[in-house]
Short mmCIF file of C-alpha atoms and ligand atoms in Angstrom, two decimals:
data_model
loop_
_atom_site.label_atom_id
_atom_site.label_comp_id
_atom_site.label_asym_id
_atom_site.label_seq_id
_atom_site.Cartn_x
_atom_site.Cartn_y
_atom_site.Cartn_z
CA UNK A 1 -21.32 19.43 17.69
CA UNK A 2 -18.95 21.52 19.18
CA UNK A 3 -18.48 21.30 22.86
CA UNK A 4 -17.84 24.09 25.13
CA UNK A 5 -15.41 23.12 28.24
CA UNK A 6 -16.08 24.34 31.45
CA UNK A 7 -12.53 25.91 32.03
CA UNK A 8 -9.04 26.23 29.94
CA UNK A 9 -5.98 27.28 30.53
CA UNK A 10 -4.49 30.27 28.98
CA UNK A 11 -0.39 29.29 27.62
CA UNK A 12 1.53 31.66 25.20
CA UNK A 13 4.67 31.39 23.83
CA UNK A 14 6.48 33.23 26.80
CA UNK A 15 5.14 29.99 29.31
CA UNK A 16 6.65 27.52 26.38
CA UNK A 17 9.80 29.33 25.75
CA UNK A 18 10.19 29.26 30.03
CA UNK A 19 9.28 25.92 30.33
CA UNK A 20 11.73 25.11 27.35
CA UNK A 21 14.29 27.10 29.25
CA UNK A 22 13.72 25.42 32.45
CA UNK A 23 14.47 21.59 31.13
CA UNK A 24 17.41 22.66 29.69
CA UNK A 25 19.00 24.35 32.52
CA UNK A 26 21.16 22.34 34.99
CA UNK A 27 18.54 22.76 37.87
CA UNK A 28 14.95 20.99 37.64
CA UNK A 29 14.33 21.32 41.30
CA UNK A 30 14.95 23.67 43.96
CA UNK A 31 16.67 26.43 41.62
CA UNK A 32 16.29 29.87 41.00
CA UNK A 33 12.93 29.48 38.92
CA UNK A 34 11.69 28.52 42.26
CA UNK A 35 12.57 31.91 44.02
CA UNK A 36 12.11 33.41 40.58
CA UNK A 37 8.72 32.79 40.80
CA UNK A 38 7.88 32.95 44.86
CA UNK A 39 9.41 36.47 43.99
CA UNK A 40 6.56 37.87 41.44
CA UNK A 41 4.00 36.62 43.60
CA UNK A 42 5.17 38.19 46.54
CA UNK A 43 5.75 41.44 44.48
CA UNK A 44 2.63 41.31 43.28
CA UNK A 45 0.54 40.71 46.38
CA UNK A 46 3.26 43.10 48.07
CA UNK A 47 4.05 40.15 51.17
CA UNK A 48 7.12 39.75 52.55
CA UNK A 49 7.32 36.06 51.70
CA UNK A 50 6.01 33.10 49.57
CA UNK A 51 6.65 29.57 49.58
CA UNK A 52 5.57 27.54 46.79
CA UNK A 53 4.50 24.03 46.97
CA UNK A 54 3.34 21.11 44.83
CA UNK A 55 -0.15 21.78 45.51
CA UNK A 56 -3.03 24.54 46.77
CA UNK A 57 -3.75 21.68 49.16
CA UNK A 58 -0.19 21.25 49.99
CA UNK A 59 0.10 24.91 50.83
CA UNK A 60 -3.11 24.69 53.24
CA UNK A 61 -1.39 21.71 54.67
CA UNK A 62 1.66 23.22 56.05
CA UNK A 63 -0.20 26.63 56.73
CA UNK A 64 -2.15 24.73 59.02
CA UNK A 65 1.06 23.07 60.78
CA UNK A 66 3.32 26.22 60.69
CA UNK A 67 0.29 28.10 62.55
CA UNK A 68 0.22 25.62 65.09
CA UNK A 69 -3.46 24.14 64.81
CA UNK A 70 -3.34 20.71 66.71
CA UNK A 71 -5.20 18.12 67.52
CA UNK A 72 -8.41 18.69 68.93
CA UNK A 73 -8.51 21.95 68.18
CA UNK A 74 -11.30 23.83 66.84
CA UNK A 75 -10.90 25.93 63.33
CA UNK A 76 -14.36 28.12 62.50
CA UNK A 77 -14.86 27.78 58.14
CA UNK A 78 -17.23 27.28 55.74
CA UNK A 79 -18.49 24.20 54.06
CA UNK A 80 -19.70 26.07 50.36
CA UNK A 81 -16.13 25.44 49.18
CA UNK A 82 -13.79 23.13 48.01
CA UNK A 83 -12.81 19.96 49.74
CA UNK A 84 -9.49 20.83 50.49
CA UNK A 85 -10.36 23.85 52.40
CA UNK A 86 -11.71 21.97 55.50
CA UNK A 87 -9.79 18.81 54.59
CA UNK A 88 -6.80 20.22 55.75
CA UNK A 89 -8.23 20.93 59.27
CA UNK A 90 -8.73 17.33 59.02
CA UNK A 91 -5.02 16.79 58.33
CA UNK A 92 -3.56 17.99 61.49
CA UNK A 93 -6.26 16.09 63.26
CA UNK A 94 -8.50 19.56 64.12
CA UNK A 95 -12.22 20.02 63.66
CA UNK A 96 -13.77 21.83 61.30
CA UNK A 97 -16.91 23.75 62.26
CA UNK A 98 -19.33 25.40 59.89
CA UNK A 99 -21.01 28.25 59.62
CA UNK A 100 -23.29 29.38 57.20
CA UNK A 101 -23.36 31.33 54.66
CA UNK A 102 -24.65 35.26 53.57
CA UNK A 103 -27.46 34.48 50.69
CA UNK A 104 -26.49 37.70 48.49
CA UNK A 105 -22.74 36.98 48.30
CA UNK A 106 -23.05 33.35 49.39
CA UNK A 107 -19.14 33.78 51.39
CA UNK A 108 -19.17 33.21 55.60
CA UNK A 109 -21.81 34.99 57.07
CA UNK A 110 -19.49 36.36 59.50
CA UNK A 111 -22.41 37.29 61.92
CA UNK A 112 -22.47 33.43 62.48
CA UNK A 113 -18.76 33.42 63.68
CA UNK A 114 -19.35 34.24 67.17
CA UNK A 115 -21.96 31.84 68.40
CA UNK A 116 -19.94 29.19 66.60
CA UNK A 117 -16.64 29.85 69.52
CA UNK A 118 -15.61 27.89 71.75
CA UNK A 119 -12.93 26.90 74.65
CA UNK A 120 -11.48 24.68 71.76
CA UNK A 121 -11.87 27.65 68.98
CA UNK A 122 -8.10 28.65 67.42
CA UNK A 123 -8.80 29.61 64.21
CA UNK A 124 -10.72 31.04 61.59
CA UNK A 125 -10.28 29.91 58.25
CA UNK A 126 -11.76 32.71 55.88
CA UNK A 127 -11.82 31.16 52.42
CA UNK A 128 -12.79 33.71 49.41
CA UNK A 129 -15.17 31.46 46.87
CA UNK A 130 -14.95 32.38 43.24
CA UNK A 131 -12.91 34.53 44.12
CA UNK A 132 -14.32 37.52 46.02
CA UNK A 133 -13.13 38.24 49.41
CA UNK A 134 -14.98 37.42 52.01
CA UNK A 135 -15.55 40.36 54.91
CA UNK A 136 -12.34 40.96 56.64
CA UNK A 137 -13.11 43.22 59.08
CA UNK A 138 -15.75 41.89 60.89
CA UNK A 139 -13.90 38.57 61.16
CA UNK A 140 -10.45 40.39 62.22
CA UNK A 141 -12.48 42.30 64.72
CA UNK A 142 -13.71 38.67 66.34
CA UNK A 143 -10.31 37.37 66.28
CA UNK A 144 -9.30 40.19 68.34
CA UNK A 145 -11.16 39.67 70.78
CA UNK A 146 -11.06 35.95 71.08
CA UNK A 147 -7.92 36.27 70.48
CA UNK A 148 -7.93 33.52 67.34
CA UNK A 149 -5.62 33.34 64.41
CA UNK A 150 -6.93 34.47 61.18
CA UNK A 151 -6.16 32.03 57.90
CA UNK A 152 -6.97 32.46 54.38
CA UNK A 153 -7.48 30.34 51.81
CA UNK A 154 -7.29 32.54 48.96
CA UNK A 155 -7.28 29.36 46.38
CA UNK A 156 -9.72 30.79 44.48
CA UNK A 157 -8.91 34.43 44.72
CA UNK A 158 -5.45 35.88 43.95
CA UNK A 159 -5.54 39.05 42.71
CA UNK A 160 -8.50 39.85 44.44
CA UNK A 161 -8.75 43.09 47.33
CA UNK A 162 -11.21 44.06 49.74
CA UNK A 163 -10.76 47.23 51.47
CA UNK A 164 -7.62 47.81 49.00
CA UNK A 165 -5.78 45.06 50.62
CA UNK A 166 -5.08 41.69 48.19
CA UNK A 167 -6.68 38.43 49.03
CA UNK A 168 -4.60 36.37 51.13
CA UNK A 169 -2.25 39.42 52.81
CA UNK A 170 -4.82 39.55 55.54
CA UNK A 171 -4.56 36.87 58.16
CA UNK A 172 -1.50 35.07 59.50
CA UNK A 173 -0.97 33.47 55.88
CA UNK A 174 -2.87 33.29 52.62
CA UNK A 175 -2.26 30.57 50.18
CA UNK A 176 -3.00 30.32 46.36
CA UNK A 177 -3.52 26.85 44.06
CA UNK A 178 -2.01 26.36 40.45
CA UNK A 179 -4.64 23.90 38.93
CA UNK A 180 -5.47 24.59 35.43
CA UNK A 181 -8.79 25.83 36.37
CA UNK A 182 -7.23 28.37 38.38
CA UNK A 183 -6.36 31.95 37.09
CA UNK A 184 -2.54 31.26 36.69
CA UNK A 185 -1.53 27.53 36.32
CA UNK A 186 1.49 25.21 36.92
CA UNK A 187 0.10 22.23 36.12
CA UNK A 188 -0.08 21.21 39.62
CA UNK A 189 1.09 24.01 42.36
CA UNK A 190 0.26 26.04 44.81
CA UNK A 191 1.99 28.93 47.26
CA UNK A 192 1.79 29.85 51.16
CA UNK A 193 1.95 33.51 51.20
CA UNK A 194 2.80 35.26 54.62
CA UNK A 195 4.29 38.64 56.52
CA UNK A 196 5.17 36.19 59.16
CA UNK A 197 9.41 35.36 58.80
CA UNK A 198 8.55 32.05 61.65
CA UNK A 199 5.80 30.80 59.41
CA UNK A 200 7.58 31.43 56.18
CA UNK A 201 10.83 29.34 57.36
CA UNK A 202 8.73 26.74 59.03
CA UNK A 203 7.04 26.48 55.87
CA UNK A 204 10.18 26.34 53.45
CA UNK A 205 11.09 23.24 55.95
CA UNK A 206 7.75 21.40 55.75
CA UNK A 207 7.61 21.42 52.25
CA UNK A 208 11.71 19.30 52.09
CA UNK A 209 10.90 16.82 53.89
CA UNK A 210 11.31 19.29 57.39
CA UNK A 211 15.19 20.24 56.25
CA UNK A 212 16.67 23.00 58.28
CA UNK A 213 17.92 26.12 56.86
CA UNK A 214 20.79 25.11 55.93
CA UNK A 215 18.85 22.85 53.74
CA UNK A 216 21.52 20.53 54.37
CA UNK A 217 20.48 17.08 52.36
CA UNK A 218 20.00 14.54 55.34
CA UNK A 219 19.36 16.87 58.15
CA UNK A 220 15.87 16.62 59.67
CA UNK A 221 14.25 19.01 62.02
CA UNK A 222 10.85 18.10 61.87
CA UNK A 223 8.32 15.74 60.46
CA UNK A 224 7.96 17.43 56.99
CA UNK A 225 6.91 16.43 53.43
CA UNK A 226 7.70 16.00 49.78
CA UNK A 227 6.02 19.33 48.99
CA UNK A 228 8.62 20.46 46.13
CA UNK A 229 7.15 22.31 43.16
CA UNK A 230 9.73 21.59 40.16
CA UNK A 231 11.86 24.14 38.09
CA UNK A 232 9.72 23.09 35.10
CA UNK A 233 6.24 23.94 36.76
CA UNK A 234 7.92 27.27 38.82
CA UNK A 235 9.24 28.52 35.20
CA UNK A 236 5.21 27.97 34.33
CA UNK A 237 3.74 29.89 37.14
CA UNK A 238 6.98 32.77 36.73
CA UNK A 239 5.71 32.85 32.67
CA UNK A 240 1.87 33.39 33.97
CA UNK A 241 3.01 35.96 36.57
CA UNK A 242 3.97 38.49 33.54
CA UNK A 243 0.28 37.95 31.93
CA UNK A 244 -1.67 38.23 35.73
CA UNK A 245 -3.06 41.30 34.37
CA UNK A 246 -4.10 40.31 30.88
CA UNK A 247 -5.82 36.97 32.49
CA UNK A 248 -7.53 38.79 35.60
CA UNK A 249 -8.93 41.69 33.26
CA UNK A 250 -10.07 39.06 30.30
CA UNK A 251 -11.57 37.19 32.80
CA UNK A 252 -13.38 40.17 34.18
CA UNK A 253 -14.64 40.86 30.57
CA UNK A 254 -16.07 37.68 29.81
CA UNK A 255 -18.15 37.74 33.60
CA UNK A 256 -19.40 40.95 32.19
CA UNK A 257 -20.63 39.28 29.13
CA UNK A 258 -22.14 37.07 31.01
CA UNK A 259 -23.95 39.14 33.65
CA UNK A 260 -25.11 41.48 31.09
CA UNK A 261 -26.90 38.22 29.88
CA UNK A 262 -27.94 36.71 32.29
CA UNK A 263 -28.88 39.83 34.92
CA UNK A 264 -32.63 40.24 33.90
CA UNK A 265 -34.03 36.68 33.49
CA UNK A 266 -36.23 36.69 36.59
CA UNK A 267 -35.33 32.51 37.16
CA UNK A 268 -31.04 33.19 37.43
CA UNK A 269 -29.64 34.46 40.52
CA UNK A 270 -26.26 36.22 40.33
CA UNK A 271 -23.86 36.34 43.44
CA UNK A 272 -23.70 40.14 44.71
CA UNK A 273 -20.47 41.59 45.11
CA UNK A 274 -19.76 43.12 48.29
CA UNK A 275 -19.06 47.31 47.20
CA UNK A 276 -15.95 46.78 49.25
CA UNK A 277 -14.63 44.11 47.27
CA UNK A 278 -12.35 43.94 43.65
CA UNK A 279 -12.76 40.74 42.12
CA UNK A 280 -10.79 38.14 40.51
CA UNK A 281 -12.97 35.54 38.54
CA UNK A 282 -12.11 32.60 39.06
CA UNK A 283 -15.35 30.52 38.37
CA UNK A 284 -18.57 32.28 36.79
CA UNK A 285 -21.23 30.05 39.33
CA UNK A 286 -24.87 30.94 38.68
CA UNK A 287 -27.91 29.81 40.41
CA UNK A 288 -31.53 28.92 39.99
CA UNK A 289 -34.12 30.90 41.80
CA UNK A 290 -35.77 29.76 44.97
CA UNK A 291 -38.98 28.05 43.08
CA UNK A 292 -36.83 25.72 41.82
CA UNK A 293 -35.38 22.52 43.43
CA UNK A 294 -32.56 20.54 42.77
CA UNK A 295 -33.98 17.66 40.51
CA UNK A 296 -34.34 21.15 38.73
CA UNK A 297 -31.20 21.85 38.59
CA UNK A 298 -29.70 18.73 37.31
CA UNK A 299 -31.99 18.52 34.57
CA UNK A 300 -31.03 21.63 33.42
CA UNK A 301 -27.31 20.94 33.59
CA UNK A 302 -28.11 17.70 31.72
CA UNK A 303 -29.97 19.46 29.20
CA UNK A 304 -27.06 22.25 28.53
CA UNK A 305 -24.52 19.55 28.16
CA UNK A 306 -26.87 17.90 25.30
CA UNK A 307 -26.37 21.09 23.32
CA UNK A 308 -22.39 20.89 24.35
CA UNK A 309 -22.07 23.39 27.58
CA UNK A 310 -19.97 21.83 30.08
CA UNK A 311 -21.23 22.60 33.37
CA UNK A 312 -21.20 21.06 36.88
CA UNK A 313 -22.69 21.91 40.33
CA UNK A 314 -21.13 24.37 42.00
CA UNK A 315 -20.69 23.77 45.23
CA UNK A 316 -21.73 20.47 47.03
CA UNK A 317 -21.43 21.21 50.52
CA UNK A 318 -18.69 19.88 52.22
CA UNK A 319 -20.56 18.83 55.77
CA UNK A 320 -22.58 16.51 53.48
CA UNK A 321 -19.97 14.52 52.22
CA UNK A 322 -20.29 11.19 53.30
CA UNK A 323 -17.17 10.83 55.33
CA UNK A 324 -17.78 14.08 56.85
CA UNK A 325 -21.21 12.63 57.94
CA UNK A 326 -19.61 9.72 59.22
CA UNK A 327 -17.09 11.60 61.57
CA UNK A 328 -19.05 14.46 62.63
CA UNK A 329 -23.08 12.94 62.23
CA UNK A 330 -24.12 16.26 59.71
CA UNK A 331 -26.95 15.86 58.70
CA UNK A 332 -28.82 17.62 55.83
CA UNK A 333 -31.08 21.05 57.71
CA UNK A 334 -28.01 22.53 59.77
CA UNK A 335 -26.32 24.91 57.53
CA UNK A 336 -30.19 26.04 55.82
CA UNK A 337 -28.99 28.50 53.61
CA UNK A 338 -25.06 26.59 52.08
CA UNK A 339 -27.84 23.59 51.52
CA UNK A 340 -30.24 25.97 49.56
CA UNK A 341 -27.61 27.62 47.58
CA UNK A 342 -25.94 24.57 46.95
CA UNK A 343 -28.69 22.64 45.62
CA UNK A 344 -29.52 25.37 42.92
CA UNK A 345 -26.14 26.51 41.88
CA UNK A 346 -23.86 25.57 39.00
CA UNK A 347 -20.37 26.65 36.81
CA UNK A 348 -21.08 27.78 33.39
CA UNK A 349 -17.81 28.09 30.89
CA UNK A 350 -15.48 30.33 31.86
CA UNK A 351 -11.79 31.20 31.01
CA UNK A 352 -9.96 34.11 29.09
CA UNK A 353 -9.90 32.26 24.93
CA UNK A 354 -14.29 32.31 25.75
CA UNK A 355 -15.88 34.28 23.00
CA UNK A 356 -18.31 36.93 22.65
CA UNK A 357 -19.96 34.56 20.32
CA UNK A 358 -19.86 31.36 22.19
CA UNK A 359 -20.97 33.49 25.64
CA UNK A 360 -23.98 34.54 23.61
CA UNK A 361 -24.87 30.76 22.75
CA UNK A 362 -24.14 29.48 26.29
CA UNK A 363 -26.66 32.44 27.51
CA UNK A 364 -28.99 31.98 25.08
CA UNK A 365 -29.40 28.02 25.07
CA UNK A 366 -29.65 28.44 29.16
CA UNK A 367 -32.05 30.94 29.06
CA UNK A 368 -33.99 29.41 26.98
CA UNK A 369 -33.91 25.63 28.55
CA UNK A 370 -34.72 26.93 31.81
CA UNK A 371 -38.46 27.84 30.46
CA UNK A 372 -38.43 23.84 29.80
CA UNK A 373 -37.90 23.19 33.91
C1 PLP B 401 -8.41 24.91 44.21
C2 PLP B 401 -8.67 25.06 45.64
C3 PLP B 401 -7.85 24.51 46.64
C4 PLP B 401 -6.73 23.55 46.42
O1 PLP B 401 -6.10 23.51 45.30
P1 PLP B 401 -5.30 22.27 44.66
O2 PLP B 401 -4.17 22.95 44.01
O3 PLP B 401 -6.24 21.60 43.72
O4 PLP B 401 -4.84 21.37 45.75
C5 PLP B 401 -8.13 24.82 47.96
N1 PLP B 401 -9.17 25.58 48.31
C6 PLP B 401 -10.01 26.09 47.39
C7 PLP B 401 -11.15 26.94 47.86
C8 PLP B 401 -9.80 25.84 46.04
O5 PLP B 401 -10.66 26.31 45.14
#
């Protein structure tokens, strides 16, 4: 049987010959593939700086330290994402606190922001899931007036706009992740992006082990990490850089494909796209409807990966993780709507070498195997 995987890269011979390149040059860390590559992102997201790291999480973890989020403090998120999103609130001993999220588009329901301030409140981590945006203007217009910093975690998102602007150029910083799931990959990577020259140098520090600017080799300023990314995965991400528009509009083809599918089968719901918003697929996350439940759910997923769909849950929310219950006593009822959505929603295949012929078998096996539930 063949089996369809969830997600795949997308490598030509330009990444291979740049990788190839890159171990033969003199330089496998901290060359000019490095700024070589920091450079086409921030060209391409038009910000005045970029610092990449060894990891997505890496870059959230020194965005969070450069902005000055300390212990005790409060940072305002939500918990239908990733892990690492809140995790790194967690890092530089912060709390995260959740709000939930809009139904249609299932990002922050940034009506919920306000009541969710307090004394402690410096922060608002906006993170843009599957990569649309999340509303920017309503939560800009709050962290005026609280006067709170505004973070993104664009992980999931580069490429994308709202109101014209690119994903992650908003707030203080935006950062971006290199996984192979992602739509560029390193390997393993990830950037800080910023318009901020004090965050940007704190940053570059952080990441070597809190060097100076010299960079001088046994010179410490600060309490900073082993964040490198190497000249072999920054000659990667570079390679992927000169594709960004192949890969964002092949990905936008195949979610096409699969809307035109999947749109009128009364039992799928598809996330809305804000009219404001351009987006960058980054995972193509359906849901069942509200009669069904979540035992629902995973026998359908079971079922599609009999027939050789890969497919996985798609969020699981993050204030129901059992450490998180542990520190913070969350229980399952307060965040209604992430724990509705969560419990019905799921990843179907999705990357750029997906065919038209292997999108209509995923759609057709799934619509028919949800008249089994
Ligand atoms: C992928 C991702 C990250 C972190 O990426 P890694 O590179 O795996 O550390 C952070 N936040 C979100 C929302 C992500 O999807």
């Amino acid at each position: 049987m063949k089996k369809i995987p969830l997600a795949m890269q997308d490598i030509s011979e330009l990444e291979i010959k740049a990788v190839n390149d890159a171990i033969r040059s003199e330089r496998l860390s901290l060359g000019p593939r490095l700024s070589a590559f920091e450079e086409a992102v921030c060209n391409y997201v038009g910000c005045r700086y970029a610092v990449a790291v060894s990891s997505g999480t890496a870059a959230l973890h020194i965005g969070m330290i450069a902005a000055g989020i300390k212990q005790n403090d409060e940072v305002i998120t939500t918990s239908f994402s990733f892990i690492a999103s809140a995790n790194s609130i967690l890092y530089v001993g912060a709390r995260p606190v959740f709000v939930d999220i809009d139904p249609k588009t299932w990002q922050m329901d940034t009506d919920k922001i306000e009541e969710a301030i307090t004394q402690k409140t410096k922060a608002i981590l906006a993170v843009h899931i599957f990569g649309q945006p999340v509303q920017m203007q309503p939560i800009l217009k709050i962290a005026e007036k609280y006067n709170l910093l505004v973070l993104e975690d664009s992980c999931e998102a580069i490429g994308a706009e709202i109101d014209g602007k690119k994903a992650g150029t908003i707030g203080k910083w935006g950062c971006f992740a290199f996984y192979p799931n992602k739509q560029i990959t390193t390997g393993e990577g990830g950037m800080l992006i910023t318009n901020d020259e004090n965050i940007a140098k704190i940053a570059r520090s952080l990441r070597n082990q809190g060097r100076g600017e010299s960079e001088k080799w046994l010179s410490h300023e600060r309490l900073g990490y082993n964040y490198r990314l190497s000249e072999l995965q920054a000659a990667l991400g570079w390679a992927q850089m000169q594709r960004i528009d192949y890969l964002i509009r092949r990905r936008e083809e195949i979610a096409k494909m699969y809307i035109e599918r999947l749109k009128d089968n009364p039992k799928i719901v598809l996330q809305e796209i804000a009219p404001n918003v351009k987006m960058s697929w980054f995972v193509f996350v359906v849901r069942l409807a509200d009669e069904f439940g979540i035992e629902d759910r995973d026998k359908l997923l079971s079922m599609l990966r009999e027939e050789g769909i890969q497919t996985n849950p798609y969020f699981a929310p993050i204030h129901l993780q059992n450490f998180y219950r542990e520190m913070f006593g969350y229980k399952e009822g307060e965040l209604p709507i992430t724990e509705h959505i969560s419990a019905r929603s799921f990843a179907l295949p999705f990357y750029t070498k997906l065919t038209e012929s292997e999108i209509d078998f995923v759609c057709e096996r799934l619509n028919k195997l949800i008249d089994k539930l």
